[in-house]
């Protein structure tokens, strides 16, 4: 891992932050953004653990997930 860059196409689309699929949306490589990416991914893991479901299971492939996330779609909030 290079400290001032983010390697694209690593990880699972369902758990990746929107900035990973759209590097122009933020300052990739900055410590603050990297922390936000980690928090987003952690929250998706917690959501999956609490619901017992895979996030974005309605989509058939990672490209559909990345497009949906970049368009603002998020899993339903638990009640």
Short mmCIF file of N, CA, C and O in Angstrom, two decimals, residues 6-50:
data_model
loop_
_atom_site.label_atom_id
_atom_site.label_comp_id
_atom_site.label_asym_id
_atom_site.label_seq_id
_atom_site.Cartn_x
_atom_site.Cartn_y
_atom_site.Cartn_z
N UNK A 6 -4.62 5.17 -3.49
CA UNK A 6 -5.58 4.13 -3.17
C UNK A 6 -5.61 3.19 -4.35
O UNK A 6 -5.84 3.60 -5.49
N UNK A 7 -5.36 1.92 -4.10
CA UNK A 7 -5.37 0.94 -5.17
C UNK A 7 -6.81 0.60 -5.50
O UNK A 7 -7.58 0.21 -4.65
N UNK A 8 -7.19 0.79 -6.73
CA UNK A 8 -8.57 0.56 -7.15
C UNK A 8 -8.81 -0.93 -7.39
O UNK A 8 -7.90 -1.70 -7.58
N UNK A 9 -10.09 -1.30 -7.38
CA UNK A 9 -10.54 -2.66 -7.68
C UNK A 9 -10.06 -3.68 -6.66
O UNK A 9 -9.83 -4.83 -7.00
N UNK A 10 -9.91 -3.28 -5.42
CA UNK A 10 -9.57 -4.22 -4.36
C UNK A 10 -10.70 -4.21 -3.37
O UNK A 10 -11.20 -3.16 -2.99
N UNK A 11 -11.12 -5.38 -2.94
CA UNK A 11 -12.19 -5.47 -1.98
C UNK A 11 -13.47 -5.95 -2.63
O UNK A 11 -13.51 -6.34 -3.79
N UNK A 12 -14.52 -5.92 -1.85
CA UNK A 12 -15.82 -6.39 -2.30
C UNK A 12 -16.73 -5.19 -2.49
O UNK A 12 -16.88 -4.38 -1.58
N UNK A 13 -17.35 -5.08 -3.65
CA UNK A 13 -18.15 -3.90 -3.99
C UNK A 13 -19.23 -3.63 -2.95
O UNK A 13 -19.50 -2.48 -2.62
N UNK A 14 -19.83 -4.68 -2.40
CA UNK A 14 -20.92 -4.49 -1.45
C UNK A 14 -20.47 -3.81 -0.16
O UNK A 14 -21.28 -3.23 0.56
N UNK A 15 -19.20 -3.88 0.16
CA UNK A 15 -18.68 -3.32 1.40
C UNK A 15 -17.78 -2.10 1.18
O UNK A 15 -17.24 -1.56 2.13
N UNK A 16 -17.61 -1.71 -0.07
CA UNK A 16 -16.72 -0.60 -0.39
C UNK A 16 -17.46 0.74 -0.41
O UNK A 16 -18.59 0.82 -0.89
N UNK A 17 -16.80 1.77 0.10
CA UNK A 17 -17.37 3.11 0.14
C UNK A 17 -17.55 3.66 -1.28
O UNK A 17 -16.84 3.26 -2.21
N UNK A 18 -18.48 4.60 -1.47
CA UNK A 18 -18.71 5.17 -2.79
C UNK A 18 -17.45 5.78 -3.41
O UNK A 18 -17.26 5.73 -4.62
N UNK A 19 -16.57 6.35 -2.59
CA UNK A 19 -15.36 6.98 -3.11
C UNK A 19 -14.42 5.99 -3.79
O UNK A 19 -13.62 6.37 -4.64
N UNK A 20 -14.52 4.72 -3.44
CA UNK A 20 -13.66 3.71 -4.05
C UNK A 20 -14.01 3.54 -5.52
O UNK A 20 -13.13 3.40 -6.36
N UNK A 21 -15.29 3.57 -5.86
CA UNK A 21 -15.69 3.41 -7.26
C UNK A 21 -15.71 4.73 -8.01
O UNK A 21 -15.81 4.76 -9.23
N UNK A 22 -15.62 5.85 -7.28
CA UNK A 22 -15.61 7.17 -7.91
C UNK A 22 -14.51 8.02 -7.28
O UNK A 22 -14.78 8.84 -6.41
N UNK A 23 -13.26 7.83 -7.70
CA UNK A 23 -12.14 8.52 -7.07
C UNK A 23 -12.18 10.04 -7.22
O UNK A 23 -11.52 10.75 -6.48
N UNK A 24 -12.98 10.56 -8.12
CA UNK A 24 -13.06 12.02 -8.29
C UNK A 24 -13.95 12.67 -7.24
O UNK A 24 -14.00 13.89 -7.14
N UNK A 25 -14.63 11.86 -6.43
CA UNK A 25 -15.55 12.40 -5.44
C UNK A 25 -14.86 12.86 -4.16
O UNK A 25 -15.50 13.44 -3.30
N UNK A 26 -13.60 12.61 -4.02
CA UNK A 26 -12.89 13.01 -2.80
C UNK A 26 -11.40 13.09 -3.04
O UNK A 26 -10.93 12.93 -4.15
N UNK A 27 -10.69 13.34 -2.00
CA UNK A 27 -9.23 13.44 -2.08
C UNK A 27 -8.64 12.09 -1.68
O UNK A 27 -8.26 11.88 -0.53
N UNK A 28 -8.60 11.18 -2.63
CA UNK A 28 -8.11 9.83 -2.38
C UNK A 28 -6.68 9.89 -1.86
O UNK A 28 -5.84 10.61 -2.38
N UNK A 29 -6.42 9.11 -0.84
CA UNK A 29 -5.08 9.04 -0.27
C UNK A 29 -4.89 9.88 0.97
O UNK A 29 -3.90 9.72 1.67
N UNK A 30 -5.80 10.79 1.26
CA UNK A 30 -5.64 11.60 2.47
C UNK A 30 -6.06 10.77 3.68
O UNK A 30 -6.97 9.94 3.59
N UNK A 31 -5.39 10.96 4.83
CA UNK A 31 -5.73 10.17 6.02
C UNK A 31 -7.19 10.27 6.44
O UNK A 31 -7.79 9.28 6.85
N UNK A 32 -7.79 11.45 6.31
CA UNK A 32 -9.20 11.60 6.71
C UNK A 32 -10.09 10.75 5.82
O UNK A 32 -10.98 10.05 6.30
N UNK A 33 -9.88 10.79 4.51
CA UNK A 33 -10.71 10.01 3.60
C UNK A 33 -10.51 8.52 3.82
O UNK A 33 -11.47 7.75 3.82
N UNK A 34 -9.27 8.11 4.03
CA UNK A 34 -9.01 6.69 4.25
C UNK A 34 -9.74 6.20 5.49
O UNK A 34 -10.28 5.10 5.51
N UNK A 35 -9.80 7.02 6.52
CA UNK A 35 -10.54 6.67 7.74
C UNK A 35 -12.02 6.55 7.43
O UNK A 35 -12.69 5.62 7.88
N UNK A 36 -12.56 7.48 6.64
CA UNK A 36 -13.98 7.43 6.26
C UNK A 36 -14.28 6.16 5.47
O UNK A 36 -15.34 5.56 5.63
N UNK A 37 -13.37 5.76 4.58
CA UNK A 37 -13.57 4.53 3.81
C UNK A 37 -13.65 3.34 4.74
O UNK A 37 -14.49 2.45 4.58
N UNK A 38 -12.76 3.29 5.73
CA UNK A 38 -12.76 2.20 6.70
C UNK A 38 -14.04 2.18 7.52
O UNK A 38 -14.60 1.12 7.78
N UNK A 39 -14.50 3.34 7.95
CA UNK A 39 -15.72 3.42 8.75
C UNK A 39 -16.92 2.93 7.92
O UNK A 39 -17.74 2.15 8.40
N UNK A 40 -17.02 3.36 6.68
CA UNK A 40 -18.12 2.92 5.80
C UNK A 40 -18.10 1.40 5.67
O UNK A 40 -19.13 0.74 5.85
N UNK A 41 -16.93 0.85 5.38
CA UNK A 41 -16.82 -0.61 5.21
C UNK A 41 -17.18 -1.35 6.49
O UNK A 41 -17.89 -2.36 6.47
N UNK A 42 -16.71 -0.84 7.63
CA UNK A 42 -17.02 -1.46 8.91
C UNK A 42 -18.53 -1.43 9.16
O UNK A 42 -19.11 -2.43 9.61
N UNK A 43 -19.15 -0.32 8.86
CA UNK A 43 -20.61 -0.21 9.05
C UNK A 43 -21.36 -1.19 8.17
O UNK A 43 -22.37 -1.75 8.60
N UNK A 44 -20.88 -1.41 6.97
CA UNK A 44 -21.53 -2.37 6.09
C UNK A 44 -21.39 -3.79 6.64
O UNK A 44 -22.33 -4.59 6.57
N UNK A 45 -20.24 -4.10 7.22
CA UNK A 45 -20.04 -5.42 7.84
C UNK A 45 -20.99 -5.58 9.04
O UNK A 45 -21.61 -6.63 9.21
N UNK A 46 -21.10 -4.54 9.87
CA UNK A 46 -22.00 -4.59 11.02
C UNK A 46 -23.45 -4.76 10.53
O UNK A 46 -24.20 -5.57 11.09
N UNK A 47 -23.84 -4.01 9.50
CA UNK A 47 -25.19 -4.14 8.95
C UNK A 47 -25.45 -5.58 8.51
O UNK A 47 -26.50 -6.15 8.82
N UNK A 48 -24.48 -6.17 7.81
CA UNK A 48 -24.64 -7.55 7.33
C UNK A 48 -24.74 -8.52 8.51
O UNK A 48 -25.56 -9.44 8.49
N UNK A 49 -23.94 -8.30 9.54
CA UNK A 49 -23.98 -9.18 10.71
C UNK A 49 -25.32 -9.07 11.45
O UNK A 49 -25.86 -10.07 11.92
N UNK A 50 -25.85 -7.87 11.52
CA UNK A 50 -27.11 -7.67 12.25
C UNK A 50 -28.33 -8.16 11.48
O UNK A 50 -29.31 -8.58 12.08
#
